[in-house]
Short mmCIF file of C-alpha atoms and ligand atoms in Angstrom, two decimals:
data_model
loop_
_atom_site.label_atom_id
_atom_site.label_comp_id
_atom_site.label_asym_id
_atom_site.label_seq_id
_atom_site.Cartn_x
_atom_site.Cartn_y
_atom_site.Cartn_z
CA MET A 425 -13.36 -7.54 -19.36
CA ARG A 426 -12.27 -11.46 -17.77
CA LEU A 427 -14.75 -14.07 -16.56
CA ASN A 428 -14.99 -14.28 -13.09
CA GLY A 429 -15.03 -17.86 -11.48
CA ASP A 430 -18.73 -17.94 -11.81
CA GLY A 431 -18.88 -16.63 -15.49
CA ARG A 432 -19.60 -12.79 -14.15
CA GLU A 433 -17.83 -10.44 -16.13
CA GLU A 434 -15.25 -8.29 -14.35
CA PRO A 435 -12.80 -5.64 -15.62
CA VAL A 436 -9.23 -5.90 -15.86
CA THR A 437 -6.26 -3.95 -15.50
CA LEU A 438 -3.03 -4.83 -17.37
CA ARG A 439 0.00 -2.89 -16.36
CA LEU A 440 2.49 -4.00 -19.06
CA ARG A 441 5.76 -2.86 -19.78
CA GLN A 442 8.18 -3.02 -22.81
CA ASP A 443 11.86 -3.79 -22.53
CA GLY A 444 12.84 -4.40 -26.47
CA ALA A 445 10.98 -7.63 -27.36
CA ARG A 446 10.12 -8.88 -23.76
CA LEU A 447 6.97 -7.65 -21.70
CA TYR A 448 6.43 -7.53 -18.31
CA GLY A 449 4.41 -6.16 -15.70
CA SER A 450 1.24 -7.36 -13.97
CA ILE A 451 -2.30 -8.10 -14.27
CA ARG A 452 -5.19 -7.04 -11.73
CA ILE A 453 -8.42 -8.68 -11.55
CA SER A 454 -10.48 -8.48 -8.49
CA VAL A 455 -8.46 -11.26 -6.16
CA GLY A 456 -5.54 -9.47 -7.33
CA GLU A 457 -2.02 -8.86 -8.65
CA VAL A 458 -0.37 -11.27 -10.32
CA PRO A 459 3.13 -10.85 -12.45
CA ILE A 460 2.76 -11.71 -15.70
CA GLY A 461 5.20 -14.03 -17.13
CA GLU A 462 6.94 -15.48 -20.85
CA GLY A 463 5.91 -11.91 -22.28
CA GLU A 464 6.92 -11.38 -26.25
CA VAL A 465 6.41 -8.03 -27.76
CA GLU A 466 6.29 -8.10 -31.48
CA GLY A 467 5.50 -4.49 -33.40
CA ASN A 468 2.18 -4.01 -32.00
CA ARG A 469 1.53 -6.95 -31.08
CA PHE A 470 2.03 -8.87 -27.56
CA SER A 471 1.49 -11.86 -25.65
CA PHE A 472 2.05 -13.47 -21.98
CA SER A 473 0.88 -15.84 -19.83
CA THR A 474 -0.34 -15.68 -16.04
CA GLU A 475 -1.79 -17.99 -14.08
CA ILE A 476 -4.41 -16.16 -11.21
CA PRO A 477 -3.35 -18.49 -8.27
CA PHE A 478 -6.49 -18.06 -6.04
CA LEU A 479 -9.15 -18.91 -8.00
CA PRO A 480 -10.50 -22.43 -8.14
CA THR A 481 -10.81 -21.73 -12.43
CA ALA A 482 -6.95 -21.04 -11.69
CA GLN A 483 -4.65 -22.60 -15.06
CA ARG A 484 -2.47 -20.93 -16.72
CA THR A 485 -4.05 -18.69 -19.10
CA LEU A 486 -2.46 -16.57 -22.28
CA TYR A 487 -3.43 -13.04 -23.24
CA ARG A 488 -2.66 -11.98 -26.78
CA GLY A 489 -3.52 -8.38 -28.67
CA SER A 490 -2.49 -5.71 -30.14
CA VAL A 491 -1.68 -1.77 -28.74
CA ASN A 492 -3.47 0.40 -31.79
CA GLY A 493 -3.27 4.32 -30.13
CA GLU A 494 -4.62 4.21 -26.15
CA ARG A 495 -6.75 0.64 -26.98
CA VAL A 496 -5.36 -2.11 -26.57
CA GLU A 497 -7.63 -5.18 -27.63
CA PHE A 498 -7.25 -8.90 -26.18
CA GLU A 499 -8.39 -12.37 -26.15
CA ILE A 500 -7.76 -15.04 -23.53
CA VAL A 501 -6.97 -17.85 -24.51
CA ARG A 502 -7.02 -21.44 -21.95
CA ASP A 503 -7.91 -24.53 -22.51
CA GLY A 504 -5.74 -25.39 -25.50
CA GLY A 505 -6.41 -22.48 -27.65
CA ARG A 506 -9.94 -22.19 -27.06
CA THR A 507 -10.62 -18.72 -26.79
CA LEU A 508 -12.21 -17.59 -24.13
CA ARG A 509 -13.51 -13.76 -23.83
CA ARG A 510 -12.21 -10.90 -26.07
CA GLY A 511 -11.65 -7.87 -24.16
CA TRP A 512 -10.08 -4.19 -24.35
CA ALA A 513 -8.28 -2.50 -21.83
CA ALA A 514 -6.76 1.13 -21.42
CA TRP A 515 -2.86 1.33 -22.47
CA SER A 516 -0.48 3.12 -19.72
CA SER A 517 3.15 1.57 -21.11
CA ASN A 518 5.40 3.13 -19.51
CA ASP A 519 2.80 5.59 -17.51
CA PRO A 520 3.72 6.33 -13.96
CA GLU A 521 0.34 6.33 -13.01
CA PRO A 522 -1.48 4.07 -14.53
CA TYR A 523 -4.37 3.34 -12.06
CA VAL A 524 -5.73 7.02 -11.51
CA ARG A 525 -6.86 6.63 -15.54
CA ASN A 526 -9.83 4.86 -17.01
CA LEU A 527 -10.54 2.60 -14.17
CA PRO A 528 -14.45 2.37 -13.23
CA VAL A 529 -15.44 3.42 -9.71
CA SER A 530 -16.86 0.68 -7.43
CA THR A 531 -20.02 1.79 -6.43
CA PRO A 532 -20.28 3.95 -3.01
CA PRO A 533 -22.06 2.16 0.06
CA LYS A 534 -25.28 3.50 -0.48
CA GLU A 535 -25.11 4.91 3.18
CA ALA A 536 -21.72 6.61 3.64
CA LEU A 537 -20.37 5.56 7.39
CA PRO A 538 -19.20 8.62 9.29
CA PRO A 539 -15.74 9.07 10.77
CA ASN A 540 -15.52 7.52 14.25
CA GLY A 541 -12.15 9.47 14.86
CA LEU A 542 -9.66 6.98 14.86
CA VAL A 543 -5.98 7.18 13.12
CA LEU A 544 -6.13 10.69 13.00
CA THR A 545 -2.45 10.55 12.07
CA PRO A 546 -1.63 8.05 9.48
CA PRO A 547 -0.62 4.14 11.68
CA MET A 548 2.28 3.51 12.24
CA GLY A 549 3.77 -0.42 13.69
CA TRP A 550 4.99 -3.72 11.76
CA ASN A 551 2.93 -6.51 10.12
CA SER A 552 4.43 -9.89 9.29
CA TRP A 553 3.72 -10.33 5.42
CA ASN A 554 6.60 -8.91 3.68
CA ARG A 555 9.43 -10.64 5.89
CA PHE A 556 7.31 -13.83 7.16
CA GLY A 557 4.78 -14.17 4.63
CA ALA A 558 1.78 -16.81 6.14
CA GLY A 559 5.04 -18.55 7.79
CA ILE A 560 4.31 -16.21 10.38
CA ASP A 561 3.64 -17.57 14.36
CA ASP A 562 3.10 -16.50 17.74
CA ALA A 563 6.55 -16.67 18.94
CA THR A 564 7.77 -14.75 16.08
CA VAL A 565 5.15 -12.35 17.03
CA ARG A 566 6.16 -11.88 20.59
CA ALA A 567 9.72 -11.05 19.76
CA ILE A 568 9.31 -8.96 17.39
CA ALA A 569 7.16 -6.54 19.92
CA GLN A 570 10.22 -7.46 22.06
CA ALA A 571 12.57 -5.90 19.60
CA LEU A 572 10.11 -3.33 19.09
CA VAL A 573 10.60 -1.96 22.74
CA SER A 574 13.79 -2.35 23.18
CA SER A 575 14.99 -0.65 20.26
CA GLY A 576 13.08 2.16 20.66
CA LEU A 577 10.46 2.13 18.04
CA ARG A 578 7.57 1.37 19.79
CA ASP A 579 8.66 4.76 21.87
CA ALA A 580 9.65 6.46 18.52
CA GLY A 581 5.59 5.70 17.38
CA TYR A 582 5.70 2.62 15.74
CA VAL A 583 2.56 0.69 17.86
CA TYR A 584 0.78 -1.70 16.14
CA VAL A 585 1.76 -5.04 15.51
CA ASN A 586 -0.03 -6.50 12.96
CA VAL A 587 0.13 -10.42 12.31
CA ASP A 588 -0.97 -10.59 7.88
CA ASP A 589 -2.20 -13.94 6.23
CA GLY A 590 -1.75 -17.30 8.34
CA TRP A 591 -3.00 -17.43 11.61
CA GLN A 592 -6.56 -18.56 10.56
CA GLY A 593 -7.42 -22.34 11.71
CA GLN A 594 -10.17 -23.75 11.35
CA ARG A 595 -14.10 -22.77 12.45
CA GLY A 596 -15.53 -24.56 15.86
CA PRO A 597 -18.85 -26.80 15.80
CA ASP A 598 -20.56 -22.84 16.49
CA GLY A 599 -19.00 -21.09 13.32
CA SER A 600 -16.39 -19.15 15.47
CA ILE A 601 -13.04 -18.88 13.96
CA ARG A 602 -9.68 -20.28 15.03
CA PRO A 603 -6.64 -19.75 14.94
CA ASN A 604 -4.07 -22.53 13.59
CA ALA A 605 -1.72 -23.96 15.94
CA LYS A 606 0.91 -21.45 15.58
CA PHE A 607 -0.94 -19.32 17.40
CA PRO A 608 -2.21 -21.24 20.54
CA ASP A 609 -3.98 -18.33 22.24
CA MET A 610 -5.31 -15.30 20.37
CA LYS A 611 -6.46 -13.32 23.69
CA ALA A 612 -3.33 -14.17 25.50
CA LEU A 613 -1.47 -12.58 22.47
CA GLY A 614 -3.43 -9.37 22.70
CA GLU A 615 -3.00 -9.08 25.88
CA TYR A 616 0.70 -9.42 25.84
CA LEU A 617 0.83 -6.52 23.52
CA HIS A 618 -1.50 -4.14 24.90
CA GLY A 619 0.92 -5.38 27.84
CA GLN A 620 3.84 -4.31 25.89
CA GLY A 621 2.75 -0.98 24.88
CA LEU A 622 1.41 -2.15 21.73
CA LYS A 623 -1.46 -2.79 19.64
CA PHE A 624 -2.97 -5.52 18.46
CA GLY A 625 -3.71 -5.85 14.03
CA ILE A 626 -4.92 -8.63 12.69
CA TYR A 627 -6.16 -9.77 8.90
CA SER A 628 -9.01 -11.18 7.37
CA SER A 629 -11.09 -11.00 3.61
CA PRO A 630 -14.57 -10.97 2.47
CA GLY A 631 -14.27 -13.79 0.46
CA PRO A 632 -14.40 -17.41 1.62
CA LYS A 633 -10.55 -17.39 1.49
CA THR A 634 -7.62 -15.34 1.98
CA CYS A 635 -5.15 -14.77 -0.89
CA ALA A 636 -2.78 -17.58 1.23
CA GLY A 637 -5.68 -20.01 0.53
CA PHE A 638 -7.17 -19.25 4.81
CA GLU A 639 -10.14 -18.84 6.31
CA GLY A 640 -12.13 -15.79 5.40
CA SER A 641 -14.63 -14.14 6.30
CA ALA A 642 -17.81 -14.52 4.50
CA GLY A 643 -21.05 -14.81 5.93
CA HIS A 644 -19.54 -14.97 9.49
CA GLU A 645 -18.85 -10.63 9.31
CA GLU A 646 -20.52 -10.29 12.34
CA GLN A 647 -19.11 -13.37 14.48
CA ASP A 648 -15.70 -13.11 13.07
CA ALA A 649 -15.81 -9.35 14.58
CA ARG A 650 -17.12 -10.37 18.38
CA THR A 651 -14.43 -12.99 17.96
CA PHE A 652 -11.80 -10.03 17.24
CA ALA A 653 -13.44 -7.67 19.66
CA GLU A 654 -12.58 -10.66 22.25
CA TRP A 655 -9.15 -11.05 21.46
CA GLY A 656 -7.95 -7.68 21.74
CA VAL A 657 -7.82 -7.00 18.34
CA ASP A 658 -7.08 -2.81 17.15
CA TYR A 659 -7.00 -3.38 13.64
CA LEU A 660 -8.17 -5.82 11.18
CA LYS A 661 -6.63 -5.59 7.56
CA TYR A 662 -9.36 -6.95 5.55
CA ASP A 663 -8.11 -7.95 2.07
CA TRP A 664 -10.43 -8.93 -0.68
CA CYS A 665 -8.72 -11.92 -2.18
CA THR A 666 -11.09 -14.49 -3.79
CA ALA A 667 -14.69 -12.03 -2.61
CA GLY A 668 -15.35 -11.69 -6.30
CA LEU A 669 -16.83 -15.19 -4.83
CA VAL A 670 -18.83 -14.28 -2.97
CA TRP A 671 -19.69 -10.25 -4.01
CA PRO A 672 -20.69 -8.42 -6.95
CA ILE A 673 -17.31 -6.86 -8.39
CA ASP A 674 -19.71 -3.15 -8.04
CA GLN A 675 -20.63 -3.68 -4.57
CA MET A 676 -16.74 -3.67 -2.71
CA GLY A 677 -18.07 -1.10 -0.83
CA GLU A 678 -20.88 -3.02 0.44
CA ALA A 679 -18.76 -5.68 0.95
CA TYR A 680 -16.03 -3.90 3.05
CA ARG A 681 -19.13 -1.53 5.20
CA LYS A 682 -20.25 -4.76 5.88
CA MET A 683 -17.63 -5.37 8.00
CA ALA A 684 -17.27 -1.88 9.34
CA VAL A 685 -20.54 -1.78 10.03
CA ALA A 686 -19.59 -5.36 12.38
CA LEU A 687 -16.69 -4.19 13.65
CA ARG A 688 -18.20 -0.58 15.25
CA GLY A 689 -20.94 -2.75 16.71
CA THR A 690 -18.78 -4.74 18.81
CA GLY A 691 -17.91 -1.28 21.06
CA ARG A 692 -14.21 -1.67 20.78
CA PRO A 693 -12.45 0.35 18.62
CA MET A 694 -10.77 -1.44 15.60
CA VAL A 695 -9.00 0.41 13.04
CA LEU A 696 -10.38 -0.78 9.42
CA SER A 697 -7.81 -0.99 6.62
CA ILE A 698 -8.63 -2.30 3.39
CA CYS A 699 -6.61 -3.96 0.94
CA GLN A 700 -8.54 -4.38 -2.56
CA TYR A 701 -4.77 -3.55 -4.29
CA GLY A 702 -6.58 -0.01 -5.57
CA LEU A 703 -8.95 -2.17 -7.80
CA PHE A 704 -12.06 0.60 -8.88
CA GLN A 705 -10.24 4.00 -7.04
CA PRO A 706 -10.73 3.19 -3.38
CA TRP A 707 -9.69 6.74 -2.74
CA LEU A 708 -13.14 7.94 -3.95
CA TRP A 709 -15.84 5.35 -2.18
CA ALA A 710 -13.08 3.82 0.93
CA ALA A 711 -13.90 6.25 3.77
CA GLN A 712 -17.70 5.97 3.31
CA ALA A 713 -17.73 2.03 3.49
CA GLY A 714 -15.66 2.86 7.02
CA GLY A 715 -12.57 2.42 5.79
CA HIS A 716 -9.37 4.36 8.26
CA LEU A 717 -6.74 3.77 5.16
CA TRP A 718 -6.78 1.78 1.68
CA ARG A 719 -4.08 0.16 -0.76
CA THR A 720 -3.75 2.13 -3.63
CA THR A 721 -1.66 -0.61 -5.80
CA GLY A 722 -0.73 -4.32 -5.67
CA ASP A 723 1.42 -5.87 -3.84
CA ILE A 724 5.08 -3.98 -3.49
CA GLY A 725 8.19 -6.40 -3.56
CA ASN A 726 11.49 -5.79 -2.22
CA SER A 727 13.22 -4.40 -4.73
CA TRP A 728 14.41 -0.33 -5.81
CA SER A 729 11.65 -0.65 -9.02
CA SER A 730 8.68 -1.98 -6.84
CA LEU A 731 9.20 0.87 -4.79
CA ARG A 732 10.04 3.69 -7.06
CA ASP A 733 7.12 2.56 -9.35
CA ILE A 734 4.58 2.41 -6.20
CA GLY A 735 5.99 5.65 -4.55
CA PHE A 736 6.48 7.93 -7.10
CA SER A 737 3.03 7.12 -8.85
CA GLN A 738 1.02 8.46 -5.93
CA ALA A 739 1.07 12.48 -6.99
CA LYS A 740 -2.29 12.75 -7.80
CA LEU A 741 -4.03 10.92 -5.22
CA ALA A 742 -3.07 14.07 -2.24
CA GLU A 743 -6.74 15.65 -1.93
CA TYR A 744 -8.58 12.26 -0.95
CA ALA A 745 -5.91 12.06 2.14
CA GLY A 746 -7.15 13.24 5.42
CA PRO A 747 -7.26 12.86 9.38
CA GLY A 748 -8.95 9.66 10.15
CA HIS A 749 -8.26 8.59 6.09
CA TRP A 750 -5.25 7.12 4.45
CA ASN A 751 -4.37 6.43 1.28
CA ASP A 752 -1.81 2.79 1.87
CA PRO A 753 0.82 2.41 -0.77
CA ASP A 754 1.60 -0.88 1.04
CA MET A 755 4.09 -1.44 3.73
CA LEU A 756 7.87 -0.60 4.03
CA GLU A 757 10.17 -2.63 2.73
CA VAL A 758 13.24 -0.98 4.27
CA GLY A 759 15.21 -3.16 6.31
CA ASN A 760 14.48 -6.24 4.32
CA GLY A 761 18.11 -6.55 3.02
CA SER A 762 17.74 -5.74 -0.59
CA LEU A 763 17.76 -1.80 -0.80
CA SER A 764 21.38 0.22 0.18
CA ALA A 765 21.15 2.63 2.88
CA GLU A 766 20.12 5.20 -0.13
CA GLU A 767 17.44 3.67 -1.39
CA GLU A 768 15.69 3.08 2.11
CA ARG A 769 15.97 6.57 3.49
CA THR A 770 14.35 7.40 0.16
CA HIS A 771 11.60 4.78 0.64
CA PHE A 772 10.98 6.09 4.08
CA THR A 773 11.05 9.38 2.85
CA LEU A 774 8.89 9.30 0.23
CA TRP A 775 6.22 6.84 2.33
CA VAL A 776 6.74 10.42 5.06
CA MET A 777 5.73 12.58 2.86
CA LEU A 778 2.78 10.64 0.91
CA ALA A 779 1.08 10.98 4.60
CA ALA A 780 1.40 6.69 4.13
CA PRO A 781 0.78 4.44 7.04
CA LEU A 782 4.12 3.51 8.16
CA LEU A 783 4.24 0.03 8.80
CA LEU A 784 7.78 -2.02 9.07
CA GLY A 785 8.08 -5.53 6.97
CA HIS A 786 11.41 -6.38 8.55
CA ASP A 787 12.52 -8.70 11.14
CA VAL A 788 12.96 -5.76 13.65
CA ARG A 789 15.18 -7.89 15.64
CA GLN A 790 17.77 -8.02 12.87
CA THR A 791 18.10 -3.70 12.16
CA SER A 792 21.24 -2.75 11.23
CA ALA A 793 22.42 0.32 13.15
CA VAL A 794 21.77 2.29 9.29
CA THR A 795 17.89 0.99 9.13
CA LEU A 796 17.11 2.15 12.70
CA ALA A 797 18.47 5.29 12.49
CA ILE A 798 16.80 6.02 9.17
CA LEU A 799 13.15 4.40 10.96
CA LYS A 800 13.95 6.64 14.50
CA ASN A 801 14.05 10.05 12.09
CA GLU A 802 11.94 11.97 15.08
CA GLU A 803 11.73 14.43 12.79
CA ALA A 804 10.53 12.64 9.43
CA ILE A 805 8.45 10.74 11.73
CA ALA A 806 6.69 14.35 12.51
CA VAL A 807 6.38 15.10 8.69
CA ASN A 808 4.56 11.78 8.98
CA GLN A 809 2.70 12.35 11.76
CA ASP A 810 1.36 16.06 11.50
CA PRO A 811 -1.91 16.81 12.70
CA LEU A 812 -2.83 18.26 9.59
CA GLY A 813 -2.87 15.33 7.55
CA LYS A 814 -2.04 16.57 4.45
CA GLN A 815 -0.44 14.32 1.53
CA GLY A 816 2.34 15.92 0.10
CA TYR A 817 2.56 15.73 -3.85
CA ARG A 818 5.23 16.64 -6.93
CA VAL A 819 6.13 20.24 -7.79
CA VAL A 820 8.85 19.66 -10.05
CA GLN A 821 10.13 16.60 -12.19
CA LYS A 822 12.65 16.85 -14.41
CA GLY A 823 14.42 14.54 -16.08
CA SER A 824 15.74 12.13 -12.16
CA GLU A 825 14.75 14.88 -10.43
CA GLU A 826 11.69 15.06 -8.12
CA ILE A 827 10.97 17.77 -5.57
CA TRP A 828 7.67 16.91 -3.49
CA MET A 829 6.14 19.48 -0.65
CA LYS A 830 4.00 18.25 2.13
CA PRO A 831 1.61 21.57 3.60
CA LEU A 832 2.17 21.20 7.53
CA SER A 833 0.25 22.69 10.87
CA GLY A 834 1.55 26.58 11.33
CA GLY A 835 2.19 27.05 7.93
CA ARG A 836 5.28 25.74 7.45
CA TRP A 837 5.90 22.61 4.62
CA ALA A 838 8.04 19.73 4.33
CA MET A 839 10.13 19.63 0.73
CA ALA A 840 11.64 16.65 -0.41
CA MET A 841 14.26 16.10 -3.48
CA PHE A 842 14.92 12.87 -5.03
CA ASN A 843 17.30 11.45 -7.54
CA LEU A 844 15.61 8.65 -9.31
CA GLY A 845 18.69 8.13 -11.90
CA GLU A 846 21.95 6.42 -11.66
CA ARG A 847 23.80 9.57 -11.40
CA PRO A 848 24.24 12.60 -8.85
CA ILE A 849 22.14 15.50 -9.78
CA GLN A 850 22.18 19.37 -8.57
CA ALA A 851 18.34 19.40 -7.45
CA THR A 852 16.87 22.97 -7.79
CA ALA A 853 13.82 24.67 -5.41
CA ILE A 854 13.22 27.70 -6.73
CA TRP A 855 10.99 29.88 -4.31
CA LYS A 856 9.21 31.58 -6.43
CA ASP A 857 8.15 28.86 -8.51
CA LEU A 858 6.96 26.89 -5.88
CA LYS A 859 5.10 30.09 -4.42
CA LEU A 860 7.22 31.07 -1.48
CA PRO A 861 7.96 34.23 -0.08
CA VAL A 862 11.44 35.44 -1.22
CA LEU A 863 13.08 34.20 2.36
CA VAL A 864 12.64 30.77 3.87
CA ARG A 865 14.29 28.79 7.10
CA VAL A 866 15.74 25.65 5.45
CA ARG A 867 16.23 22.70 8.23
CA ASP A 868 17.71 19.72 6.92
CA LEU A 869 15.51 16.93 8.67
CA TRP A 870 18.07 14.13 7.75
CA LYS A 871 21.64 15.67 8.65
CA HIS A 872 19.53 17.51 11.75
CA GLU A 873 20.89 21.12 10.45
CA ASP A 874 19.51 24.43 10.46
CA TRP A 875 20.77 27.01 7.25
CA GLY A 876 18.78 29.97 8.68
CA LYS A 877 17.27 31.72 6.20
CA VAL A 878 17.83 31.29 3.07
CA GLN A 879 17.16 33.84 0.17
CA GLY A 880 15.41 33.25 -3.43
CA GLY A 881 15.88 29.05 -3.34
CA PHE A 882 19.04 26.54 -3.32
CA SER A 883 20.95 23.86 -4.96
CA HIS A 884 21.61 20.23 -3.51
CA ARG A 885 23.52 17.60 -4.56
CA ILE A 886 22.00 14.29 -4.64
CA GLU A 887 22.77 11.17 -4.66
CA PRO A 888 21.54 8.35 -6.98
CA HIS A 889 18.36 6.93 -5.82
CA GLY A 890 18.98 9.23 -3.03
CA CYS A 891 16.80 12.54 -1.46
CA ALA A 892 17.28 14.76 1.33
CA LEU A 893 14.22 16.19 3.74
CA PHE A 894 14.11 20.38 4.55
CA LEU A 895 11.45 21.65 6.59
CA LEU A 896 10.33 25.19 5.46
CA THR A 897 9.54 27.74 7.94
CA LEU A 898 8.17 31.23 6.29
C1 GLA B 456 -2.72 -9.77 -0.69
C2 GLA B 456 -2.03 -8.80 0.14
C3 GLA B 456 -0.84 -8.31 1.24
C4 GLA B 456 -0.93 -9.66 1.57
C5 GLA B 456 -1.03 -10.93 1.59
C6 GLA B 456 -1.57 -11.94 2.28
O1 GLA B 456 -1.42 -10.09 -1.62
O2 GLA B 456 -2.06 -7.70 -1.01
O3 GLA B 456 -0.56 -7.47 1.45
O4 GLA B 456 -1.31 -9.40 2.98
O5 GLA B 456 -2.55 -10.90 0.45
O6 GLA B 456 -2.12 -13.77 1.50
#
């Protein structure tokens, strides 16, 4: 537990990894996930310091404690050595699925909202945050929209153009939210996007401020929903950020439901993307709160280790996804320059298998031919967009080899083989172990090759950090 800005207690999740005497990882509280700095381990004792940037109380805080079996005891030290709080957390060292265990669940909203027929397949599009952060502006959004059209990405299905944090200005005298100087006319921007055959997404928070410190929707939910509808908005990402200051922590469901009701009240269909970093098991309550998708993790970073840790830890969440309600392991980093072609293909294939939203996070104007071919692979996209809406799950985990299966409509399956390691491997699928019949028709969805009927199973070479994706027809 830690103390919230106003003195309330809230749970904390420590995601720590040890590398010799070094400790790295992140700490998650209601307002978000922040990396730890200066971590050290000695025996069973550890210490690290961190700063929670979006709290009014933001200051460097030292955590120190000890690991005793499954339990971590720690104290939080601030203000020149004064112990603020003692607490404990469940230990999940090097556990690839730390957040599906031992986490409290936020109370579901008192009255569940019924599904309203939006995003029956995972949303596809682009979001400004990964590449542009809060520096995004109207001209860049329009240029990206044009690039989506001219590159053929729009026609491949990427239609949502989502402006993340950084568009907001001040409220007017009537309390209505206004864009800042970088966005001269939001309604015109919406019209422009619609004219390009695209959809318009926007961002806000149930808190008074967003994570980047812009105006949030607290106390203005209905007014903002009406404003968004007037601007022609089709999609709202609603990010917890500072909402812990105005909502009790076990009322997350109500906070999101409030905006969901406000959006529905406008009469304009708007997708609600719930973003609270996977705290309090949103897969158990976010759909009832009116969410169409919900983040399951902290923010993705532009690195192999980040996408690997996030993507491969999603296996146990498969049962919670379905048409109109999706797990969201965060936006794509494909095309942002730090992943190899193999890694980009693996990132994309895994998100395809997870029935994850496919939200591009790069500068679409500068997409290399290799990256474009990955993002436009129609057969891979069809696996993600399959109308059955089932999320894939892991069926084999052997050393650095993983095999994932995703049930598809028509009794078909997608099967992905991954190599998380640093050397090539031979991955092996055995039909009997996968509960498939002796003869299975196989198609390679990256090479676009039919193999015909394969008896018993097969082995396949997979490059380091690479993958293969197959369509299996029985
Ligand atoms: C949080 C979210 C990100 C992004 C930023 C914007 O960190 O998780 O996806 O929206 O806020 O400030």
